[in-house]
JSON list of C-alpha atoms in Angstrom, two decimals:
[
{"chain": "A", "resi": 1, "resn": "MET", "atom": "CA", "xyz": [-50.77, 131.27, -72.61]},
{"chain": "A", "resi": 2, "resn": "LYS", "atom": "CA", "xyz": [-49.63, 127.57, -73.22]},
{"chain": "A", "resi": 3, "resn": "LYS", "atom": "CA", "xyz": [-51.35, 124.70, -71.21]},
{"chain": "A", "resi": 4, "resn": "ALA", "atom": "CA", "xyz": [-48.33, 123.42, -69.54]},
{"chain": "A", "resi": 5, "resn": "THR", "atom": "CA", "xyz": [-47.57, 126.97, -67.91]},
{"chain": "A", "resi": 6, "resn": "LEU", "atom": "CA", "xyz": [-51.43, 127.55, -67.51]},
{"chain": "A", "resi": 7, "resn": "GLY", "atom": "CA", "xyz": [-51.24, 124.06, -65.54]},
{"chain": "A", "resi": 8, "resn": "ALA", "atom": "CA", "xyz": [-48.12, 125.08, -63.42]},
{"chain": "A", "resi": 9, "resn": "LEU", "atom": "CA", "xyz": [-49.47, 128.01, -62.67]},
{"chain": "A", "resi": 10, "resn": "ILE", "atom": "CA", "xyz": [-52.69, 126.59, -61.02]},
{"chain": "A", "resi": 11, "resn": "ALA", "atom": "CA", "xyz": [-50.32, 123.88, -59.74]},
{"chain": "A", "resi": 12, "resn": "GLY", "atom": "CA", "xyz": [-48.43, 126.21, -57.93]},
{"chain": "A", "resi": 13, "resn": "ALA", "atom": "CA", "xyz": [-51.47, 127.91, -56.51]},
{"chain": "A", "resi": 14, "resn": "VAL", "atom": "CA", "xyz": [-53.34, 125.17, -55.11]},
{"chain": "A", "resi": 15, "resn": "ILE", "atom": "CA", "xyz": [-49.80, 123.78, -53.42]},
{"chain": "A", "resi": 16, "resn": "GLY", "atom": "CA", "xyz": [-49.61, 127.20, -52.01]},
{"chain": "A", "resi": 17, "resn": "LEU", "atom": "CA", "xyz": [-52.96, 127.25, -50.40]},
{"chain": "A", "resi": 18, "resn": "GLY", "atom": "CA", "xyz": [-52.34, 123.83, -48.94]},
{"chain": "A", "resi": 19, "resn": "ILE", "atom": "CA", "xyz": [-49.33, 124.85, -47.45]},
{"chain": "A", "resi": 20, "resn": "SER", "atom": "CA", "xyz": [-50.65, 128.01, -46.48]},
{"chain": "A", "resi": 21, "resn": "TYR", "atom": "CA", "xyz": [-53.83, 125.99, -44.45]},
{"chain": "A", "resi": 22, "resn": "VAL", "atom": "CA", "xyz": [-51.52, 123.42, -43.32]},
{"chain": "A", "resi": 23, "resn": "THR", "atom": "CA", "xyz": [-49.36, 126.29, -41.71]},
{"chain": "A", "resi": 24, "resn": "ALA", "atom": "CA", "xyz": [-52.33, 128.24, -40.08]},
{"chain": "A", "resi": 25, "resn": "ILE", "atom": "CA", "xyz": [-53.83, 124.89, -38.54]},
{"chain": "A", "resi": 26, "resn": "MET", "atom": "CA", "xyz": [-50.00, 124.30, -36.99]},
{"chain": "A", "resi": 27, "resn": "VAL", "atom": "CA", "xyz": [-49.66, 127.82, -35.77]},
{"chain": "A", "resi": 28, "resn": "ASP", "atom": "CA", "xyz": [-53.22, 127.78, -34.17]},
{"chain": "A", "resi": 29, "resn": "LYS", "atom": "CA", "xyz": [-52.83, 123.82, -32.80]},
{"chain": "A", "resi": 30, "resn": "THR", "atom": "CA", "xyz": [-49.41, 124.93, -30.92]},
{"chain": "A", "resi": 31, "resn": "SER", "atom": "CA", "xyz": [-50.71, 128.25, -29.56]},
{"chain": "A", "resi": 32, "resn": "THR", "atom": "CA", "xyz": [-53.50, 126.52, -27.32]},
{"chain": "A", "resi": 33, "resn": "PRO", "atom": "CA", "xyz": [-52.67, 126.18, -23.43]},
{"chain": "A", "resi": 34, "resn": "GLU", "atom": "CA", "xyz": [-53.37, 122.31, -23.64]},
{"chain": "A", "resi": 35, "resn": "PHE", "atom": "CA", "xyz": [-50.26, 122.44, -26.06]},
{"chain": "A", "resi": 36, "resn": "CYS", "atom": "CA", "xyz": [-48.09, 124.36, -24.01]},
{"chain": "A", "resi": 37, "resn": "ALA", "atom": "CA", "xyz": [-49.06, 122.41, -21.20]},
{"chain": "A", "resi": 38, "resn": "SER", "atom": "CA", "xyz": [-47.44, 119.84, -22.63]},
{"chain": "A", "resi": 39, "resn": "CYS", "atom": "CA", "xyz": [-44.12, 120.89, -21.79]},
{"chain": "A", "resi": 40, "resn": "HIS", "atom": "CA", "xyz": [-43.66, 120.48, -17.86]},
{"chain": "A", "resi": 41, "resn": "THR", "atom": "CA", "xyz": [-42.18, 124.04, -17.61]},
{"chain": "A", "resi": 42, "resn": "MET", "atom": "CA", "xyz": [-45.30, 125.64, -19.18]},
{"chain": "A", "resi": 43, "resn": "LYS", "atom": "CA", "xyz": [-47.79, 123.60, -17.00]},
{"chain": "A", "resi": 44, "resn": "PRO", "atom": "CA", "xyz": [-47.98, 125.79, -13.53]},
{"chain": "A", "resi": 45, "resn": "MET", "atom": "CA", "xyz": [-48.53, 129.17, -15.60]},
{"chain": "A", "resi": 46, "resn": "VAL", "atom": "CA", "xyz": [-51.65, 127.35, -18.16]},
{"chain": "A", "resi": 47, "resn": "ASP", "atom": "CA", "xyz": [-52.87, 125.93, -14.73]},
{"chain": "A", "resi": 48, "resn": "SER", "atom": "CA", "xyz": [-52.81, 129.50, -13.15]},
{"chain": "A", "resi": 49, "resn": "PHE", "atom": "CA", "xyz": [-53.81, 130.83, -16.35]},
{"chain": "A", "resi": 50, "resn": "LYS", "atom": "CA", "xyz": [-57.31, 128.50, -16.37]},
{"chain": "A", "resi": 51, "resn": "PHE", "atom": "CA", "xyz": [-58.29, 130.68, -13.15]},
{"chain": "A", "resi": 52, "resn": "SER", "atom": "CA", "xyz": [-57.77, 134.14, -14.17]},
{"chain": "A", "resi": 53, "resn": "VAL", "atom": "CA", "xyz": [-60.12, 136.60, -15.69]},
{"chain": "A", "resi": 54, "resn": "HIS", "atom": "CA", "xyz": [-58.09, 136.24, -18.76]},
{"chain": "A", "resi": 55, "resn": "GLY", "atom": "CA", "xyz": [-58.73, 132.19, -18.55]},
{"chain": "A", "resi": 56, "resn": "GLY", "atom": "CA", "xyz": [-62.37, 133.04, -18.29]},
{"chain": "A", "resi": 57, "resn": "ASN", "atom": "CA", "xyz": [-62.94, 133.25, -14.38]},
{"chain": "A", "resi": 58, "resn": "ASN", "atom": "CA", "xyz": [-65.17, 136.21, -15.06]},
{"chain": "A", "resi": 59, "resn": "PRO", "atom": "CA", "xyz": [-68.95, 136.97, -15.67]},
{"chain": "A", "resi": 60, "resn": "GLN", "atom": "CA", "xyz": [-68.88, 137.21, -19.65]},
{"chain": "A", "resi": 61, "resn": "GLY", "atom": "CA", "xyz": [-67.08, 133.97, -19.76]},
{"chain": "A", "resi": 62, "resn": "PHE", "atom": "CA", "xyz": [-64.81, 135.90, -21.98]},
{"chain": "A", "resi": 63, "resn": "ALA", "atom": "CA", "xyz": [-61.04, 134.09, -22.16]},
{"chain": "A", "resi": 64, "resn": "ALA", "atom": "CA", "xyz": [-57.90, 134.55, -24.07]},
{"chain": "A", "resi": 65, "resn": "THR", "atom": "CA", "xyz": [-58.11, 131.32, -26.20]},
{"chain": "A", "resi": 66, "resn": "HIS", "atom": "CA", "xyz": [-54.59, 130.84, -27.26]},
{"chain": "A", "resi": 67, "resn": "CYS", "atom": "CA", "xyz": [-51.50, 131.53, -25.01]},
{"chain": "A", "resi": 68, "resn": "THR", "atom": "CA", "xyz": [-49.94, 133.58, -28.01]},
{"chain": "A", "resi": 69, "resn": "ASP", "atom": "CA", "xyz": [-52.76, 135.92, -27.57]},
{"chain": "A", "resi": 70, "resn": "CYS", "atom": "CA", "xyz": [-50.62, 137.09, -24.65]},
{"chain": "A", "resi": 71, "resn": "HIS", "atom": "CA", "xyz": [-47.25, 135.89, -24.99]},
{"chain": "A", "resi": 72, "resn": "LEU", "atom": "CA", "xyz": [-46.52, 136.91, -29.03]},
{"chain": "A", "resi": 73, "resn": "PRO", "atom": "CA", "xyz": [-46.00, 140.37, -30.62]},
{"chain": "A", "resi": 74, "resn": "HIS", "atom": "CA", "xyz": [-49.10, 141.18, -32.80]},
{"chain": "A", "resi": 75, "resn": "ASN", "atom": "CA", "xyz": [-47.60, 144.28, -34.87]},
{"chain": "A", "resi": 76, "resn": "SER", "atom": "CA", "xyz": [-47.51, 142.04, -38.01]},
{"chain": "A", "resi": 77, "resn": "LEU", "atom": "CA", "xyz": [-47.82, 138.64, -39.25]},
{"chain": "A", "resi": 78, "resn": "ILE", "atom": "CA", "xyz": [-44.33, 138.16, -40.20]},
{"chain": "A", "resi": 79, "resn": "GLY", "atom": "CA", "xyz": [-43.09, 139.77, -36.80]},
{"chain": "A", "resi": 80, "resn": "TYR", "atom": "CA", "xyz": [-45.52, 136.96, -34.90]},
{"chain": "A", "resi": 81, "resn": "LEU", "atom": "CA", "xyz": [-44.38, 134.00, -37.01]},
{"chain": "A", "resi": 82, "resn": "ILE", "atom": "CA", "xyz": [-40.37, 134.81, -36.48]},
{"chain": "A", "resi": 83, "resn": "ALA", "atom": "CA", "xyz": [-41.33, 135.44, -32.66]},
{"chain": "A", "resi": 84, "resn": "LYS", "atom": "CA", "xyz": [-43.32, 132.07, -32.30]},
{"chain": "A", "resi": 85, "resn": "GLY", "atom": "CA", "xyz": [-40.60, 130.31, -34.91]},
{"chain": "A", "resi": 86, "resn": "ILE", "atom": "CA", "xyz": [-37.68, 131.59, -31.89]},
{"chain": "A", "resi": 87, "resn": "SER", "atom": "CA", "xyz": [-39.60, 131.42, -28.84]},
{"chain": "A", "resi": 88, "resn": "GLY", "atom": "CA", "xyz": [-41.16, 127.67, -29.61]},
{"chain": "A", "resi": 89, "resn": "THR", "atom": "CA", "xyz": [-37.56, 126.51, -30.93]},
{"chain": "A", "resi": 90, "resn": "ARG", "atom": "CA", "xyz": [-36.38, 127.69, -27.64]},
{"chain": "A", "resi": 91, "resn": "ASP", "atom": "CA", "xyz": [-38.84, 126.56, -25.25]},
{"chain": "A", "resi": 92, "resn": "ALA", "atom": "CA", "xyz": [-38.18, 122.62, -27.33]},
{"chain": "A", "resi": 93, "resn": "LEU", "atom": "CA", "xyz": [-34.63, 122.79, -26.44]},
{"chain": "A", "resi": 94, "resn": "ALA", "atom": "CA", "xyz": [-34.88, 123.93, -23.03]},
{"chain": "A", "resi": 95, "resn": "GLU", "atom": "CA", "xyz": [-37.51, 121.42, -22.80]},
{"chain": "A", "resi": 96, "resn": "PHE", "atom": "CA", "xyz": [-35.25, 118.50, -24.12]},
{"chain": "A", "resi": 97, "resn": "GLY", "atom": "CA", "xyz": [-32.23, 120.06, -22.20]},
{"chain": "A", "resi": 98, "resn": "ILE", "atom": "CA", "xyz": [-30.08, 120.93, -25.31]},
{"chain": "A", "resi": 99, "resn": "ILE", "atom": "CA", "xyz": [-30.08, 125.04, -23.24]},
{"chain": "A", "resi": 100, "resn": "LYS", "atom": "CA", "xyz": [-30.75, 126.13, -20.02]},
{"chain": "A", "resi": 101, "resn": "LYS", "atom": "CA", "xyz": [-34.37, 126.67, -19.19]},
{"chain": "A", "resi": 102, "resn": "VAL", "atom": "CA", "xyz": [-35.90, 130.20, -18.46]},
{"chain": "A", "resi": 103, "resn": "ASP", "atom": "CA", "xyz": [-35.99, 130.36, -14.61]},
{"chain": "A", "resi": 104, "resn": "PHE", "atom": "CA", "xyz": [-39.53, 131.93, -14.34]},
{"chain": "A", "resi": 105, "resn": "LYS", "atom": "CA", "xyz": [-39.34, 132.43, -10.61]},
{"chain": "A", "resi": 106, "resn": "ASP", "atom": "CA", "xyz": [-36.01, 134.42, -10.76]},
{"chain": "A", "resi": 107, "resn": "ASN", "atom": "CA", "xyz": [-37.41, 136.38, -13.81]},
{"chain": "A", "resi": 108, "resn": "PHE", "atom": "CA", "xyz": [-40.87, 137.07, -12.64]},
{"chain": "A", "resi": 109, "resn": "TRP", "atom": "CA", "xyz": [-40.63, 140.51, -12.64]},
{"chain": "A", "resi": 110, "resn": "GLU", "atom": "CA", "xyz": [-39.14, 140.48, -15.97]},
{"chain": "A", "resi": 111, "resn": "MET", "atom": "CA", "xyz": [-42.80, 139.75, -17.24]},
{"chain": "A", "resi": 112, "resn": "ASP", "atom": "CA", "xyz": [-42.54, 142.51, -19.71]},
{"chain": "A", "resi": 113, "resn": "LYS", "atom": "CA", "xyz": [-39.91, 140.33, -22.18]},
{"chain": "A", "resi": 114, "resn": "TYR", "atom": "CA", "xyz": [-42.73, 137.48, -22.11]},
{"chain": "A", "resi": 115, "resn": "VAL", "atom": "CA", "xyz": [-45.88, 139.55, -22.43]},
{"chain": "A", "resi": 116, "resn": "TYR", "atom": "CA", "xyz": [-46.65, 141.94, -25.64]},
{"chain": "A", "resi": 117, "resn": "ASP", "atom": "CA", "xyz": [-49.02, 145.44, -25.25]},
{"chain": "A", "resi": 118, "resn": "SER", "atom": "CA", "xyz": [-49.47, 144.59, -28.94]},
{"chain": "A", "resi": 119, "resn": "GLY", "atom": "CA", "xyz": [-51.24, 141.47, -27.84]},
{"chain": "A", "resi": 120, "resn": "CYS", "atom": "CA", "xyz": [-53.16, 143.59, -24.88]},
{"chain": "A", "resi": 121, "resn": "LEU", "atom": "CA", "xyz": [-54.28, 146.21, -27.17]},
{"chain": "A", "resi": 122, "resn": "LYS", "atom": "CA", "xyz": [-55.41, 143.41, -29.48]},
{"chain": "A", "resi": 123, "resn": "CYS", "atom": "CA", "xyz": [-58.57, 142.92, -27.38]},
{"chain": "A", "resi": 124, "resn": "HIS", "atom": "CA", "xyz": [-58.36, 145.81, -25.03]},
{"chain": "A", "resi": 125, "resn": "LYS", "atom": "CA", "xyz": [-59.32, 148.13, -27.68]},
{"chain": "A", "resi": 126, "resn": "GLY", "atom": "CA", "xyz": [-60.87, 150.99, -25.83]},
{"chain": "A", "resi": 127, "resn": "ILE", "atom": "CA", "xyz": [-57.32, 151.62, -24.15]},
{"chain": "A", "resi": 128, "resn": "LYS", "atom": "CA", "xyz": [-56.11, 151.89, -27.71]},
{"chain": "A", "resi": 129, "resn": "LYS", "atom": "CA", "xyz": [-58.35, 154.34, -29.01]},
{"chain": "A", "resi": 130, "resn": "LEU", "atom": "CA", "xyz": [-56.97, 156.54, -25.96]},
{"chain": "A", "resi": 131, "resn": "LYS", "atom": "CA", "xyz": [-54.37, 157.00, -28.06]},
{"chain": "A", "resi": 132, "resn": "ASP", "atom": "CA", "xyz": [-55.52, 159.34, -30.32]},
{"chain": "A", "resi": 133, "resn": "LYS", "atom": "CA", "xyz": [-58.52, 160.72, -28.19]},
{"chain": "A", "resi": 134, "resn": "ASN", "atom": "CA", "xyz": [-58.95, 162.70, -25.13]},
{"chain": "A", "resi": 135, "resn": "VAL", "atom": "CA", "xyz": [-59.95, 161.63, -21.72]},
{"chain": "A", "resi": 136, "resn": "GLY", "atom": "CA", "xyz": [-64.28, 161.00, -21.70]},
{"chain": "A", "resi": 137, "resn": "GLU", "atom": "CA", "xyz": [-64.39, 160.60, -25.38]},
{"chain": "A", "resi": 138, "resn": "VAL", "atom": "CA", "xyz": [-64.15, 156.46, -25.12]},
{"chain": "A", "resi": 139, "resn": "ILE", "atom": "CA", "xyz": [-67.04, 154.72, -24.51]},
{"chain": "A", "resi": 140, "resn": "GLY", "atom": "CA", "xyz": [-66.95, 151.57, -22.75]},
{"chain": "A", "resi": 141, "resn": "LEU", "atom": "CA", "xyz": [-63.94, 152.55, -20.30]},
{"chain": "A", "resi": 142, "resn": "THR", "atom": "CA", "xyz": [-64.78, 154.03, -17.09]},
{"chain": "A", "resi": 143, "resn": "LEU", "atom": "CA", "xyz": [-63.38, 157.81, -16.61]},
{"chain": "A", "resi": 144, "resn": "ASN", "atom": "CA", "xyz": [-60.97, 157.01, -14.39]},
{"chain": "A", "resi": 145, "resn": "SER", "atom": "CA", "xyz": [-59.73, 154.27, -16.41]},
{"chain": "A", "resi": 146, "resn": "GLN", "atom": "CA", "xyz": [-59.58, 156.47, -19.15]},
{"chain": "A", "resi": 147, "resn": "LYS", "atom": "CA", "xyz": [-57.31, 159.20, -16.94]},
{"chain": "A", "resi": 148, "resn": "VAL", "atom": "CA", "xyz": [-55.33, 156.28, -15.78]},
{"chain": "A", "resi": 149, "resn": "HIS", "atom": "CA", "xyz": [-54.37, 154.84, -18.80]},
{"chain": "A", "resi": 150, "resn": "LYS", "atom": "CA", "xyz": [-53.89, 158.33, -20.92]},
{"chain": "A", "resi": 151, "resn": "GLU", "atom": "CA", "xyz": [-51.37, 159.59, -18.17]},
{"chain": "A", "resi": 152, "resn": "PHE", "atom": "CA", "xyz": [-49.35, 156.38, -17.37]},
{"chain": "A", "resi": 153, "resn": "TYR", "atom": "CA", "xyz": [-48.91, 154.50, -20.33]},
{"chain": "A", "resi": 154, "resn": "TRP", "atom": "CA", "xyz": [-50.00, 156.51, -23.82]},
{"chain": "A", "resi": 155, "resn": "ASN", "atom": "CA", "xyz": [-48.41, 159.87, -22.42]},
{"chain": "A", "resi": 156, "resn": "LYS", "atom": "CA", "xyz": [-45.05, 158.25, -21.09]},
{"chain": "A", "resi": 157, "resn": "LYS", "atom": "CA", "xyz": [-45.29, 156.21, -24.89]},
{"chain": "A", "resi": 158, "resn": "GLU", "atom": "CA", "xyz": [-45.25, 159.90, -26.77]},
{"chain": "A", "resi": 159, "resn": "ARG", "atom": "CA", "xyz": [-42.54, 161.03, -24.42]},
{"chain": "A", "resi": 160, "resn": "GLY", "atom": "CA", "xyz": [-40.52, 157.86, -25.30]},
{"chain": "A", "resi": 161, "resn": "GLU", "atom": "CA", "xyz": [-40.34, 156.69, -21.74]},
{"chain": "A", "resi": 162, "resn": "LYS", "atom": "CA", "xyz": [-40.30, 153.12, -21.64]},
{"chain": "A", "resi": 163, "resn": "VAL", "atom": "CA", "xyz": [-43.80, 151.65, -20.04]},
{"chain": "A", "resi": 164, "resn": "SER", "atom": "CA", "xyz": [-45.53, 148.36, -20.75]},
{"chain": "A", "resi": 165, "resn": "CYS", "atom": "CA", "xyz": [-48.99, 147.26, -19.79]},
{"chain": "A", "resi": 166, "resn": "VAL", "atom": "CA", "xyz": [-47.79, 144.53, -17.00]},
{"chain": "A", "resi": 167, "resn": "ALA", "atom": "CA", "xyz": [-45.68, 147.59, -15.55]},
{"chain": "A", "resi": 168, "resn": "CYS", "atom": "CA", "xyz": [-48.75, 147.79, -13.26]},
{"chain": "A", "resi": 169, "resn": "HIS", "atom": "CA", "xyz": [-50.90, 144.56, -14.47]},
{"chain": "A", "resi": 170, "resn": "ASN", "atom": "CA", "xyz": [-49.02, 142.60, -12.37]},
{"chain": "A", "resi": 171, "resn": "ASP", "atom": "CA", "xyz": [-49.18, 139.74, -9.94]},
{"chain": "A", "resi": 172, "resn": "ASN", "atom": "CA", "xyz": [-49.27, 142.22, -7.12]},
{"chain": "A", "resi": 173, "resn": "THR", "atom": "CA", "xyz": [-51.42, 145.05, -8.13]},
{"chain": "A", "resi": 174, "resn": "MET", "atom": "CA", "xyz": [-54.43, 143.64, -10.32]},
{"chain": "A", "resi": 175, "resn": "THR", "atom": "CA", "xyz": [-56.62, 141.52, -8.74]},
{"chain": "A", "resi": 176, "resn": "HIS", "atom": "CA", "xyz": [-57.64, 140.53, -12.69]},
{"chain": "A", "resi": 177, "resn": "PHE", "atom": "CA", "xyz": [-53.71, 139.49, -13.85]},
{"chain": "A", "resi": 178, "resn": "ALA", "atom": "CA", "xyz": [-53.42, 136.92, -16.53]},
{"chain": "A", "resi": 179, "resn": "HIS", "atom": "CA", "xyz": [-51.90, 134.65, -13.68]},
{"chain": "A", "resi": 180, "resn": "PRO", "atom": "CA", "xyz": [-53.33, 134.63, -10.55]},
{"chain": "A", "resi": 181, "resn": "ASN", "atom": "CA", "xyz": [-50.90, 133.37, -7.70]},
{"chain": "A", "resi": 182, "resn": "LEU", "atom": "CA", "xyz": [-48.19, 132.17, -10.51]},
{"chain": "A", "resi": 183, "resn": "LEU", "atom": "CA", "xyz": [-45.19, 133.16, -8.16]},
{"chain": "A", "resi": 184, "resn": "GLU", "atom": "CA", "xyz": [-46.65, 131.61, -5.19]},
{"chain": "A", "resi": 185, "resn": "THR", "atom": "CA", "xyz": [-47.35, 128.46, -7.21]},
{"chain": "A", "resi": 186, "resn": "LEU", "atom": "CA", "xyz": [-43.59, 128.59, -8.87]},
{"chain": "A", "resi": 187, "resn": "GLN", "atom": "CA", "xyz": [-42.08, 129.12, -5.72]},
{"chain": "A", "resi": 188, "resn": "SER", "atom": "CA", "xyz": [-43.83, 126.32, -3.99]},
{"chain": "A", "resi": 189, "resn": "GLU", "atom": "CA", "xyz": [-42.08, 123.69, -6.70]}
]
């Protein structure tokens, strides 16, 4: 191989790695609650999140560190990046008044459009394991939790029924909802 070709390949690899590194940093930094709260529209969601189980208000102190942990799909890297680009562009255009903002109050009960099961299952691996196991075979989940998730999530999915985690885990039914009192917060604005 000629020196010029080898040099071009090495330069291309270095530039490619540099672009990948900068992209990874940008994706990470634009996924944090602090970044999301920089838009007035998202401030109530971030404020509510900080006091939730998912925001670290739990005995273990565990927290989902990025808004995108829940609010973007995690089925594939390409799908994640495309959804992030579309979502970020839409939110920025709405914040600057170029397009209509999402009315989160009116759309509150359509939360399955904003929360992805793949995000839930990324952390709640015991629930994911139930897809291929029988009730009683998953360590770390109570028997009741296994029964409920097998019956009302995985069995419905297998039958082709539309089901989502937030159909049950929402502001009115669960004390460990990711955004406690969000509806009340939005209504008081």
